[in-house]
Tab-separated table of C-alpha atoms in Angstrom:
chain	number	residue	atom	x	y	z
A	1	MET	CA	91.935	87.698	101.792
A	2	SER	CA	89.545	89.793	99.746
A	3	VAL	CA	90.338	93.362	98.810
A	4	ASP	CA	87.664	94.581	101.247
A	5	GLU	CA	89.544	93.110	104.174
A	6	LEU	CA	92.845	94.777	103.385
A	7	ILE	CA	94.135	97.213	105.972
A	8	THR	CA	94.822	100.750	104.835
A	9	THR	CA	97.569	103.005	106.168
A	10	PRO	CA	97.058	106.643	107.207
A	11	LEU	CA	98.455	107.637	103.774
A	12	TYR	CA	95.927	105.597	101.761
A	13	ASP	CA	94.025	108.628	100.482
A	14	LEU	CA	97.261	110.296	99.435
A	15	HIS	CA	98.321	107.164	97.519
A	16	VAL	CA	95.038	106.929	95.628
A	17	GLU	CA	94.914	110.656	94.924
A	18	SER	CA	98.506	110.487	93.618
A	19	GLY	CA	97.628	107.709	91.162
A	20	GLY	CA	99.211	104.919	93.191
A	21	LYS	CA	98.523	101.450	91.806
A	22	MET	CA	97.262	99.720	94.947
A	23	VAL	CA	98.057	96.043	95.506
A	24	PRO	CA	97.641	93.660	98.437
A	25	PHE	CA	100.874	93.329	100.432
A	26	ALA	CA	101.167	91.589	103.807
A	27	GLY	CA	97.466	92.190	104.421
A	28	TYR	CA	97.656	95.885	103.528
A	29	SER	CA	96.581	97.809	100.461
A	30	MET	CA	99.861	99.393	99.350
A	31	PRO	CA	101.056	101.310	96.265
A	32	VAL	CA	103.331	99.207	94.041
A	33	GLN	CA	104.027	102.247	91.880
A	34	TYR	CA	102.783	105.719	90.974
A	35	PRO	CA	102.391	107.236	87.487
A	36	LEU	CA	106.154	107.935	87.364
A	37	GLY	CA	106.776	104.168	87.153
A	38	ILE	CA	109.191	101.900	88.997
A	39	MET	CA	112.237	102.753	86.891
A	40	LYS	CA	111.967	106.527	87.316
A	41	GLU	CA	110.924	106.222	90.960
A	42	HIS	CA	114.039	104.163	91.621
A	43	LEU	CA	116.365	106.587	89.818
A	44	HIS	CA	114.731	109.588	91.475
A	45	THR	CA	115.458	108.127	94.915
A	46	ARG	CA	119.139	107.636	94.067
A	47	GLU	CA	119.396	111.161	92.587
A	48	LYS	CA	117.153	113.233	94.863
A	49	ALA	CA	114.728	111.991	97.521
A	50	GLY	CA	111.968	109.412	97.647
A	51	LEU	CA	109.112	109.290	100.142
A	52	PHE	CA	107.986	105.778	101.082
A	53	ASP	CA	104.973	104.811	103.158
A	54	VAL	CA	106.248	102.019	105.395
A	55	SER	CA	103.404	102.327	107.904
A	56	HIS	CA	102.565	98.656	107.389
A	57	MET	CA	105.734	97.697	109.241
A	58	GLY	CA	105.411	96.792	112.907
A	59	GLN	CA	106.456	99.491	115.359
A	60	CYS	CA	106.500	98.638	119.048
A	61	TYR	CA	107.978	99.595	122.406
A	62	ILE	CA	109.610	96.902	124.484
A	63	ARG	CA	109.998	97.450	128.230
A	64	SER	CA	111.103	95.152	131.001
A	65	THR	CA	108.664	94.244	133.770
A	66	ASP	CA	111.177	94.368	136.640
A	67	GLY	CA	113.145	97.521	135.880
A	68	SER	CA	116.049	95.613	134.354
A	69	ASP	CA	117.401	96.404	130.882
A	70	PRO	CA	114.918	95.161	128.250
A	71	ALA	CA	117.777	94.939	125.728
A	72	LYS	CA	119.519	92.407	127.956
A	73	VAL	CA	116.362	90.289	127.905
A	74	ILE	CA	115.794	90.357	124.132
A	75	GLU	CA	119.473	89.582	123.541
A	76	GLU	CA	118.521	85.984	124.334
A	77	LEU	CA	116.755	85.827	120.957
A	78	MET	CA	118.968	88.311	119.087
A	79	PRO	CA	122.721	87.986	118.482
A	80	SER	CA	123.626	91.692	118.286
A	81	ALA	CA	125.162	93.915	120.966
A	82	LEU	CA	121.919	95.512	122.169
A	83	ALA	CA	122.460	95.949	125.908
A	84	VAL	CA	125.292	98.363	125.137
A	85	LEU	CA	123.023	100.628	123.050
A	86	LYS	CA	123.010	104.166	124.421
A	87	PRO	CA	119.927	106.386	124.122
A	88	GLY	CA	119.450	107.454	120.491
A	89	LYS	CA	121.528	104.588	119.060
A	90	MET	CA	120.116	101.763	116.984
A	91	ARG	CA	121.182	98.428	115.554
A	92	TYR	CA	120.021	96.050	112.865
A	93	SER	CA	119.395	92.652	114.419
A	94	LEU	CA	117.833	89.244	113.844
A	95	LEU	CA	115.113	87.360	115.687
A	96	LEU	CA	116.466	83.822	115.985
A	97	ASN	CA	114.755	80.546	116.779
A	98	ASP	CA	116.211	77.711	118.853
A	99	ALA	CA	117.774	76.148	115.757
A	100	GLY	CA	119.588	79.375	114.875
A	101	GLY	CA	117.218	80.121	111.977
A	102	ILE	CA	116.191	83.705	111.236
A	103	GLU	CA	112.508	84.341	111.974
A	104	ASP	CA	112.842	88.005	110.940
A	105	ASP	CA	115.202	90.947	110.789
A	106	LEU	CA	114.477	94.114	112.693
A	107	MET	CA	115.752	97.476	113.934
A	108	VAL	CA	116.247	98.018	117.663
A	109	THR	CA	116.632	101.579	118.985
A	110	ARG	CA	117.258	102.743	122.527
A	111	THR	CA	114.864	105.557	123.350
A	112	PHE	CA	115.567	108.388	125.781
A	113	GLU	CA	113.128	107.027	128.374
A	114	PRO	CA	114.885	106.514	131.727
A	115	GLU	CA	113.821	102.838	131.855
A	116	GLY	CA	115.864	102.123	128.727
A	117	THR	CA	112.737	101.418	126.679
A	118	LEU	CA	113.416	100.038	123.203
A	119	TYR	CA	111.695	101.132	120.002
A	120	VAL	CA	111.626	98.178	117.624
A	121	VAL	CA	110.564	98.011	113.970
A	122	VAL	CA	109.822	94.632	112.357
A	123	ASN	CA	108.645	93.528	108.915
A	124	ALA	CA	104.962	93.890	108.056
A	125	ALA	CA	104.526	90.266	107.011
A	126	CYS	CA	106.140	89.022	110.231
A	127	LYS	CA	104.799	91.337	112.898
A	128	GLU	CA	102.133	89.037	114.346
A	129	LYS	CA	104.602	86.148	114.376
A	130	ASP	CA	107.424	88.224	115.865
A	131	TYR	CA	105.232	89.640	118.604
A	132	ALA	CA	103.972	86.142	119.418
A	133	ILE	CA	107.520	84.754	119.635
A	134	LEU	CA	108.657	87.585	121.910
A	135	GLU	CA	105.592	87.149	124.140
A	136	GLU	CA	105.958	83.380	124.264
A	137	LYS	CA	109.694	83.272	124.970
A	138	LEU	CA	110.141	86.393	127.078
A	139	GLY	CA	106.581	87.150	128.139
A	140	GLY	CA	107.019	87.323	131.894
A	141	ARG	CA	110.005	89.619	131.714
A	142	ILE	CA	109.090	92.115	128.993
A	143	THR	CA	105.996	93.937	127.833
A	144	LEU	CA	105.523	94.639	124.177
A	145	GLU	CA	103.378	97.599	123.205
A	146	PRO	CA	102.489	97.717	119.483
A	147	LEU	CA	102.272	101.317	118.254
A	148	GLU	CA	99.152	100.979	116.115
A	149	ASP	CA	98.509	104.717	116.130
A	150	ARG	CA	101.711	105.677	114.365
A	151	ALA	CA	102.559	105.915	110.687
A	152	LEU	CA	106.103	105.320	109.443
A	153	ILE	CA	107.472	107.378	106.573
A	154	ALA	CA	110.875	106.827	104.978
A	155	LEU	CA	112.605	109.690	103.213
A	156	GLN	CA	115.560	108.304	101.282
A	157	GLY	CA	118.155	109.711	98.918
A	158	PRO	CA	120.926	112.306	98.726
A	159	LYS	CA	118.497	115.231	99.145
A	160	ALA	CA	116.781	113.722	102.205
A	161	GLU	CA	118.940	115.667	104.640
A	162	ALA	CA	118.291	119.025	102.953
A	163	VAL	CA	114.545	118.348	102.744
A	164	LEU	CA	114.057	117.238	106.337
A	165	SER	CA	116.530	119.644	107.960
A	166	ALA	CA	114.604	122.536	106.401
A	167	LEU	CA	111.840	121.576	108.863
A	168	ALA	CA	114.104	120.588	111.770
A	169	PRO	CA	117.800	121.539	111.463
A	170	GLU	CA	118.865	119.075	114.162
A	171	VAL	CA	118.232	116.017	111.945
A	172	ALA	CA	121.362	116.969	109.977
A	173	ASP	CA	123.411	116.180	113.091
A	174	LEU	CA	122.268	112.557	113.202
A	175	SER	CA	124.679	109.969	111.805
A	176	PHE	CA	123.667	106.657	110.235
A	177	MET	CA	121.892	104.478	112.826
A	178	GLU	CA	121.163	107.292	115.249
A	179	ALA	CA	117.703	108.482	116.265
A	180	THR	CA	116.119	111.300	118.163
A	181	MET	CA	112.842	112.965	119.081
A	182	VAL	CA	112.115	115.948	116.849
A	183	THR	CA	109.271	118.435	116.508
A	184	LEU	CA	108.379	118.602	112.818
A	185	GLU	CA	105.711	121.139	111.835
A	186	GLY	CA	104.525	121.159	115.434
A	187	VAL	CA	104.275	117.388	115.612
A	188	VAL	CA	106.521	115.319	117.849
A	189	CYS	CA	108.143	112.602	115.721
A	190	TRP	CA	110.737	109.911	116.299
A	191	VAL	CA	113.345	110.300	113.560
A	192	SER	CA	116.148	107.878	112.758
A	193	ARG	CA	118.877	108.183	110.169
A	194	SER	CA	118.351	104.804	108.598
A	195	GLY	CA	116.570	103.044	105.783
A	196	TYR	CA	116.763	100.106	103.449
A	197	THR	CA	117.655	101.594	100.061
A	198	GLY	CA	121.425	101.913	100.451
A	199	GLU	CA	121.041	105.690	100.371
A	200	ASP	CA	121.365	108.236	103.131
A	201	GLY	CA	117.966	109.050	104.579
A	202	TYR	CA	115.538	108.957	107.449
A	203	GLU	CA	112.667	106.961	108.834
A	204	ILE	CA	110.098	109.119	110.598
A	205	SER	CA	107.536	107.722	113.013
A	206	VAL	CA	104.568	110.109	112.986
A	207	PRO	CA	101.226	110.056	114.864
A	208	ALA	CA	98.728	108.466	112.451
A	209	ASP	CA	96.383	111.461	112.357
A	210	GLU	CA	99.237	113.830	111.445
A	211	ALA	CA	100.853	111.595	108.821
A	212	ASP	CA	98.897	112.755	105.771
A	213	ALA	CA	99.588	116.454	106.361
A	214	PHE	CA	103.220	115.738	107.137
A	215	ALA	CA	103.724	113.669	103.968
A	216	ARG	CA	102.061	116.381	101.862
A	217	ARG	CA	104.350	118.956	103.466
A	218	LEU	CA	107.422	116.935	102.422
A	219	LEU	CA	106.008	116.470	98.916
A	220	MET	CA	105.783	120.234	98.437
A	221	ASN	CA	109.538	120.087	97.930
A	222	ASP	CA	110.259	119.521	94.203
A	223	ASP	CA	113.050	117.090	95.064
A	224	VAL	CA	110.616	114.668	96.758
A	225	GLU	CA	108.540	112.053	94.905
A	226	LEU	CA	106.292	109.306	96.245
A	227	ILE	CA	107.906	105.899	95.718
A	228	GLY	CA	106.048	102.569	95.665
A	229	LEU	CA	106.866	99.012	96.726
A	230	GLY	CA	108.294	98.156	93.286
A	231	ALA	CA	111.155	100.638	93.475
A	232	ARG	CA	111.560	99.963	97.186
A	233	ASP	CA	112.382	96.365	96.268
A	234	SER	CA	114.785	97.219	93.413
A	235	LEU	CA	116.591	99.772	95.611
A	236	ARG	CA	116.904	97.189	98.395
A	237	LEU	CA	118.168	94.558	95.977
A	238	GLU	CA	120.829	96.826	94.427
A	239	ALA	CA	121.991	97.713	97.944
A	240	GLY	CA	122.544	93.976	98.557
A	241	LEU	CA	120.141	93.933	101.510
A	242	CYS	CA	118.141	90.832	102.425
A	243	LEU	CA	114.379	90.577	102.160
A	244	SER	CA	112.952	88.691	105.142
A	245	GLY	CA	111.136	85.500	104.151
A	246	HIS	CA	112.869	85.462	100.759
A	247	ASP	CA	116.648	85.857	101.154
A	248	PHE	CA	116.400	84.100	104.483
A	249	ASN	CA	113.679	82.289	106.399
A	250	ALA	CA	113.242	80.386	109.630
A	251	VAL	CA	115.631	77.608	108.565
A	252	THR	CA	118.425	79.910	107.336
A	253	SER	CA	121.206	80.846	109.746
A	254	PRO	CA	122.924	84.257	109.829
A	255	VAL	CA	126.102	82.618	108.507
A	256	GLU	CA	124.286	81.068	105.545
A	257	ALA	CA	122.549	84.364	104.845
A	258	GLY	CA	125.809	86.300	105.063
A	259	ILE	CA	124.539	88.590	107.812
A	260	THR	CA	127.317	87.938	110.294
A	261	PHE	CA	127.796	91.696	110.769
A	262	ALA	CA	124.661	91.493	112.927
A	263	LEU	CA	126.501	89.201	115.359
A	264	GLY	CA	128.098	91.228	118.160
A	265	LYS	CA	131.779	90.488	118.791
A	266	LYS	CA	131.361	89.771	122.506
A	267	ARG	CA	128.091	87.956	121.839
A	268	ARG	CA	129.959	85.526	119.594
A	269	GLU	CA	132.566	84.891	122.266
A	270	ILE	CA	129.958	84.187	124.916
A	271	GLY	CA	127.415	82.476	122.652
A	272	ASP	CA	124.461	83.550	124.800
A	273	PHE	CA	121.692	83.599	122.191
A	274	SER	CA	119.226	81.191	120.555
A	275	GLY	CA	120.817	78.722	118.207
A	276	ALA	CA	124.330	79.774	119.234
A	277	GLU	CA	125.659	76.238	118.984
A	278	ARG	CA	124.890	75.978	115.287
A	279	ILE	CA	125.802	79.572	114.475
A	280	LEU	CA	129.173	79.464	116.264
A	281	SER	CA	129.970	76.145	114.608
A	282	GLU	CA	129.190	77.607	111.175
A	283	LEU	CA	131.294	80.680	111.944
A	284	GLU	CA	134.163	78.352	112.758
A	285	ASN	CA	133.749	75.800	109.974
A	286	GLY	CA	131.704	77.628	107.355
A	287	ALA	CA	128.186	76.833	106.195
A	288	ALA	CA	127.456	74.348	103.415
A	289	ASN	CA	125.415	76.836	101.379
A	290	ILE	CA	125.690	80.605	101.456
A	291	ARG	CA	123.973	83.634	99.999
A	292	VAL	CA	125.877	85.340	97.201
A	293	GLY	CA	125.348	88.216	94.802
A	294	ILE	CA	124.778	87.184	91.176
A	295	VAL	CA	125.136	89.219	87.991
A	296	PRO	CA	123.625	87.639	84.861
A	297	ALA	CA	125.860	88.054	81.797
A	298	GLY	CA	122.951	89.000	79.513
A	299	ARG	CA	119.832	91.092	79.895
A	300	ALA	CA	117.365	88.472	81.145
A	301	PRO	CA	116.309	89.132	84.756
A	302	ALA	CA	116.529	86.100	87.059
A	303	ARG	CA	113.745	86.287	89.602
A	304	GLU	CA	113.016	84.468	92.864
A	305	GLY	CA	112.793	80.704	92.361
A	306	VAL	CA	115.069	80.471	89.300
A	307	GLU	CA	117.381	77.479	89.614
A	308	ILE	CA	121.144	77.975	89.688
A	309	ALA	CA	123.268	75.342	87.913
A	310	ASP	CA	126.997	74.720	87.630
A	311	SER	CA	128.693	74.843	84.221
A	312	GLU	CA	127.743	71.185	83.613
A	313	GLY	CA	124.086	71.933	84.238
A	314	ASN	CA	123.770	70.325	87.685
A	315	VAL	CA	121.353	72.281	89.838
A	316	ILE	CA	123.248	73.706	92.830
A	317	GLY	CA	120.930	76.358	94.243
A	318	LYS	CA	118.148	78.875	93.796
A	319	ILE	CA	117.677	82.604	93.303
A	320	THR	CA	116.017	84.150	96.364
A	321	SER	CA	115.520	87.647	94.991
A	322	GLY	CA	116.342	89.154	91.663
A	323	GLY	CA	115.263	91.532	88.983
A	324	PHE	CA	116.413	94.528	87.022
A	325	GLY	CA	118.635	97.075	88.742
A	326	PRO	CA	117.824	100.491	87.244
A	327	THR	CA	120.945	102.206	88.652
A	328	PHE	CA	123.144	99.165	88.009
A	329	GLY	CA	121.786	99.192	84.468
A	330	GLY	CA	121.121	95.477	84.177
A	331	PRO	CA	119.785	92.442	85.964
A	332	VAL	CA	121.059	91.580	89.456
A	333	ALA	CA	120.127	88.809	91.869
A	334	MET	CA	120.949	87.041	95.089
A	335	GLY	CA	120.756	83.340	95.764
A	336	PHE	CA	122.216	80.406	97.646
A	337	VAL	CA	125.060	78.240	96.332
A	338	PRO	CA	127.409	75.649	97.869
A	339	ALA	CA	130.474	77.234	99.481
A	340	ALA	CA	132.685	75.949	96.645
A	341	PHE	CA	130.805	78.216	94.218
A	342	ALA	CA	130.697	81.299	96.405
A	343	GLU	CA	133.857	83.045	95.252
A	344	ASN	CA	133.309	86.238	93.272
A	345	GLY	CA	133.690	85.650	89.551
A	346	THR	CA	132.613	81.988	89.665
A	347	GLU	CA	130.704	81.124	86.500
A	348	ILE	CA	127.257	79.676	87.016
A	349	GLN	CA	124.146	79.188	84.892
A	350	LEU	CA	120.640	80.424	85.583
A	351	MET	CA	117.785	78.245	84.336
A	352	ILE	CA	115.198	80.747	83.136
A	353	ARG	CA	112.124	79.229	81.451
A	354	GLY	CA	114.081	76.103	80.593
A	355	LYS	CA	117.018	77.922	79.003
A	356	ALA	CA	120.469	78.270	80.563
A	357	TYR	CA	121.813	81.799	80.898
A	358	LEU	CA	125.422	82.508	81.906
A	359	ALA	CA	125.964	84.478	85.125
A	360	ARG	CA	128.718	85.178	87.638
A	361	VAL	CA	128.884	85.299	91.395
A	362	ALA	CA	129.538	88.926	92.337
A	363	ALA	CA	130.134	91.112	95.369
A	364	THR	CA	127.253	92.990	96.957
A	365	PRO	CA	126.155	95.735	97.178
A	366	PHE	CA	125.695	96.068	93.410
A	367	VAL	CA	125.467	99.838	93.852
A	368	PRO	CA	127.644	101.455	96.551
A	369	GLN	CA	125.844	102.266	99.803
A	370	ARG	CA	125.977	105.975	100.666
A	371	TYR	CA	125.126	106.118	104.352
A	372	LYS	CA	126.225	109.154	106.343
A	373	ARG	CA	128.362	107.424	108.928
A	374	LYS	CA	129.822	109.148	111.943
A	375	GLN	CA	133.265	110.587	111.194
A	376	ALA	CA	135.884	108.697	113.189
B	1	MET	CA	94.482	96.534	58.319
B	2	THR	CA	95.506	96.134	61.958
B	3	LYS	CA	93.754	93.531	64.076
B	4	PHE	CA	93.849	92.968	67.829
B	5	THR	CA	93.541	90.164	70.375
B	6	GLU	CA	91.984	90.228	73.825
B	7	ASP	CA	95.505	89.687	75.169
B	8	HIS	CA	96.502	93.123	73.855
B	9	GLU	CA	98.516	92.129	70.813
B	10	TRP	CA	98.286	93.921	67.500
B	11	ILE	CA	98.602	92.063	64.192
B	12	ASP	CA	99.396	94.093	61.128
B	13	GLY	CA	99.581	93.034	57.464
B	14	ASP	CA	97.459	91.963	54.530
B	15	GLY	CA	99.227	88.917	53.084
B	16	ASP	CA	100.109	85.660	54.788
B	17	VAL	CA	103.051	87.224	56.660
B	18	VAL	CA	101.922	89.562	59.450
B	19	THR	CA	103.772	91.627	62.058
B	20	VAL	CA	102.910	91.183	65.754
B	21	GLY	CA	103.535	93.391	68.771
B	22	ILE	CA	101.815	94.490	71.963
B	23	THR	CA	99.493	97.468	72.229
B	24	ASP	CA	100.049	100.799	73.939
B	25	TYR	CA	97.589	99.688	76.614
B	26	ALA	CA	99.705	96.580	77.265
B	27	GLN	CA	103.045	98.396	77.449
B	28	ASN	CA	101.525	100.931	79.796
B	29	ALA	CA	100.182	98.213	82.082
B	30	LEU	CA	103.508	96.351	82.082
B	31	GLY	CA	105.651	99.361	82.863
B	32	ASP	CA	109.310	99.752	81.939
B	33	VAL	CA	110.299	96.804	79.729
B	34	VAL	CA	113.835	95.578	80.437
B	35	PHE	CA	114.003	92.325	78.460
B	36	VAL	CA	112.098	90.570	75.694
B	37	GLU	CA	112.568	86.875	75.008
B	38	LEU	CA	111.649	86.261	71.377
B	39	PRO	CA	110.996	82.937	69.628
B	40	ASP	CA	113.474	81.335	67.228
B	41	VAL	CA	113.007	82.020	63.534
B	42	GLY	CA	111.517	78.883	61.987
B	43	GLY	CA	109.579	77.977	65.115
B	44	THR	CA	105.955	76.976	64.592
B	45	PHE	CA	103.209	77.910	67.001
B	46	SER	CA	99.501	77.317	67.445
B	47	LYS	CA	97.118	80.003	68.574
B	48	GLY	CA	97.462	80.444	72.343
B	49	ASP	CA	100.979	78.964	72.616
B	50	GLU	CA	103.462	80.951	74.656
B	51	VAL	CA	105.588	82.583	71.965
B	52	ALA	CA	107.484	85.357	73.774
B	53	VAL	CA	108.065	86.771	77.255
B	54	VAL	CA	108.175	90.447	78.187
B	55	GLU	CA	110.001	91.320	81.385
B	56	SER	CA	109.318	94.641	83.020
B	57	VAL	CA	111.023	95.865	86.188
B	58	LYS	CA	107.982	94.493	87.970
B	59	ALA	CA	107.381	91.034	86.509
B	60	ALA	CA	107.581	88.622	83.596
B	61	SER	CA	104.535	88.360	81.304
B	62	GLU	CA	103.862	85.803	78.575
B	63	VAL	CA	102.907	86.751	75.038
B	64	TYR	CA	100.725	84.184	73.258
B	65	ALA	CA	100.683	83.346	69.555
B	66	PRO	CA	97.686	85.209	68.140
B	67	LEU	CA	97.187	82.661	65.321
B	68	ASP	CA	98.746	79.454	63.938
B	69	GLY	CA	101.926	79.933	61.936
B	70	GLU	CA	105.705	79.943	61.546
B	71	ILE	CA	108.049	82.671	62.771
B	72	VAL	CA	109.894	84.191	59.794
B	73	GLU	CA	111.584	87.205	61.390
B	74	ILE	CA	112.172	88.630	64.865
B	75	ASN	CA	112.938	92.196	65.956
B	76	ASP	CA	116.615	91.953	66.923
B	77	ALA	CA	116.600	95.618	67.987
B	78	LEU	CA	114.700	94.630	71.145
B	79	GLU	CA	117.729	92.753	72.434
B	80	GLY	CA	119.746	95.926	72.835
B	81	GLU	CA	116.845	98.303	73.324
B	82	PRO	CA	113.880	96.601	75.025
B	83	GLY	CA	112.514	100.038	75.948
B	84	LEU	CA	111.305	100.374	72.326
B	85	VAL	CA	108.285	98.372	73.470
B	86	ASN	CA	107.373	101.320	75.721
B	87	SER	CA	108.454	104.202	73.505
B	88	SER	CA	107.171	102.820	70.208
B	89	PRO	CA	104.894	99.839	70.842
B	90	THR	CA	103.289	99.767	67.386
B	91	GLU	CA	106.356	100.608	65.277
B	92	GLY	CA	109.969	100.165	66.493
B	93	GLY	CA	108.809	97.880	69.308
B	94	TRP	CA	107.313	95.122	67.104
B	95	PHE	CA	108.073	91.555	68.264
B	96	PHE	CA	108.052	89.161	65.298
B	97	ARG	CA	106.684	88.380	61.847
B	98	ILE	CA	104.694	85.192	61.483
B	99	LYS	CA	103.647	83.336	58.322
B	100	LEU	CA	100.053	82.374	58.909
B	101	ASP	CA	98.825	78.849	58.222
B	102	ASN	CA	95.402	80.281	57.323
B	103	THR	CA	95.053	83.969	56.510
B	104	SER	CA	91.324	83.604	57.032
B	105	ASP	CA	92.082	83.236	60.764
B	106	LEU	CA	92.568	87.008	60.808
B	107	ASP	CA	88.831	87.445	60.359
B	108	GLY	CA	88.245	86.136	63.879
B	109	LEU	CA	90.248	88.941	65.504
B	110	MET	CA	89.015	92.341	66.653
B	111	ASP	CA	89.291	95.492	64.579
B	112	LYS	CA	90.390	98.765	66.174
B	113	ALA	CA	86.893	99.853	67.173
B	114	ALA	CA	86.173	96.508	68.844
B	115	TYR	CA	89.544	96.513	70.629
B	116	ASP	CA	89.084	100.069	71.892
B	117	ALA	CA	85.694	99.036	73.268
B	118	HIS	CA	87.333	95.969	74.879
B	119	VAL	CA	89.941	98.174	76.581
B	120	ALA	CA	87.342	100.727	77.669
B	121	GLY	CA	85.472	97.903	79.380
B	122	LEU	CA	88.556	96.992	81.433
B	123	ASP	CA	89.005	100.309	83.206
């Protein structure tokens, strides 16, 4: 795809004006970094608040065609407890294929519409595929309405609550994985307390023609900096969160990928979702290969594709995402190894440019997650 | 006299042993450097061979041997403090010293004026 054909988001002018280094990403022209640089952008997000343009992600409404609960219908392809979602509650879930492989991960939120309409956010690179799968498998029973006229802005970091609640005090009352409709600067927005950095924060769905002014309003606060895709990836990696298409793909099961928290308890008992046979069997007996956290002993970053070897040098797996963790203060990675090598502390070797580097299997997240969960 | 390559390396020295690093333009384009893989002392390289790797937060980038020669010293300080490449690209952030097979090879490289013009043409 040539640069001319790249799609721009409603914040494109702001990115360019702010010195964003624009790169092609999932068919969009997106900022990989701003003049601050990836390292400082990353650290700023963990210390204060970062503003991310995630408008390239797929936002859609899902409704049922016969007045039944749309969540009950999509549960056939997703293993999480979605039908039980009350208005304003959201869950992380997985779009599964018949073989129990993960086509994509996504966020499902119950809106306040009386029909139980769902607001769903999927990955940019997968949205056409995801929409096609949902249409093909569930087409007669649900309608899927892509929200092309909305931008999506993430505000992440310990100052996010102070920044956003200055415009709308009620967002402070949201707990992690809750969402509500809020009027921000006169604009009706859908705000969720969620994100993918491991920090507390919000994702704000804004009408496209209001997004630029709204982002500039947030940036007037000295605690807020624009953050590009580079730091978004290092923040995600340190938080131990999977990147769709990299840390799992259509042949990887939730058990292999270590995302069993997305499997609802009752859903597991009943097994009423795509690929349940394989997934339940792996839950029972374990999977042959599983995703683990990896901390290299030295300073050399191990990136996606690096081979993992045992101490004798036999190749046993591959790194699926990795790089330098600015808050961790060294390289971190994730990859797949046989179950026998998955225990924390297991010594492995990473084959970087033909040389073996010592590393250890380690727990994730590499940096503690700081979500604002509901007090029990 | 300092010479430059199109790949944004600087080469400094008058005798047959010269010091090599990457330019300010290069460090700026790479971003925050977090690791530098240097060659072994005693290794011999031909012009264009991959001689070192610079890893920034973003990506890994190869550094090519600017001329034929043998590595006689490497900058061990980069192991503990790779950020020197960003903070001091032409002094504390040097990569290695190489003993040239033919000092006359230096004549084929750019001088500062030519390199500055080369960089200006890239933006």
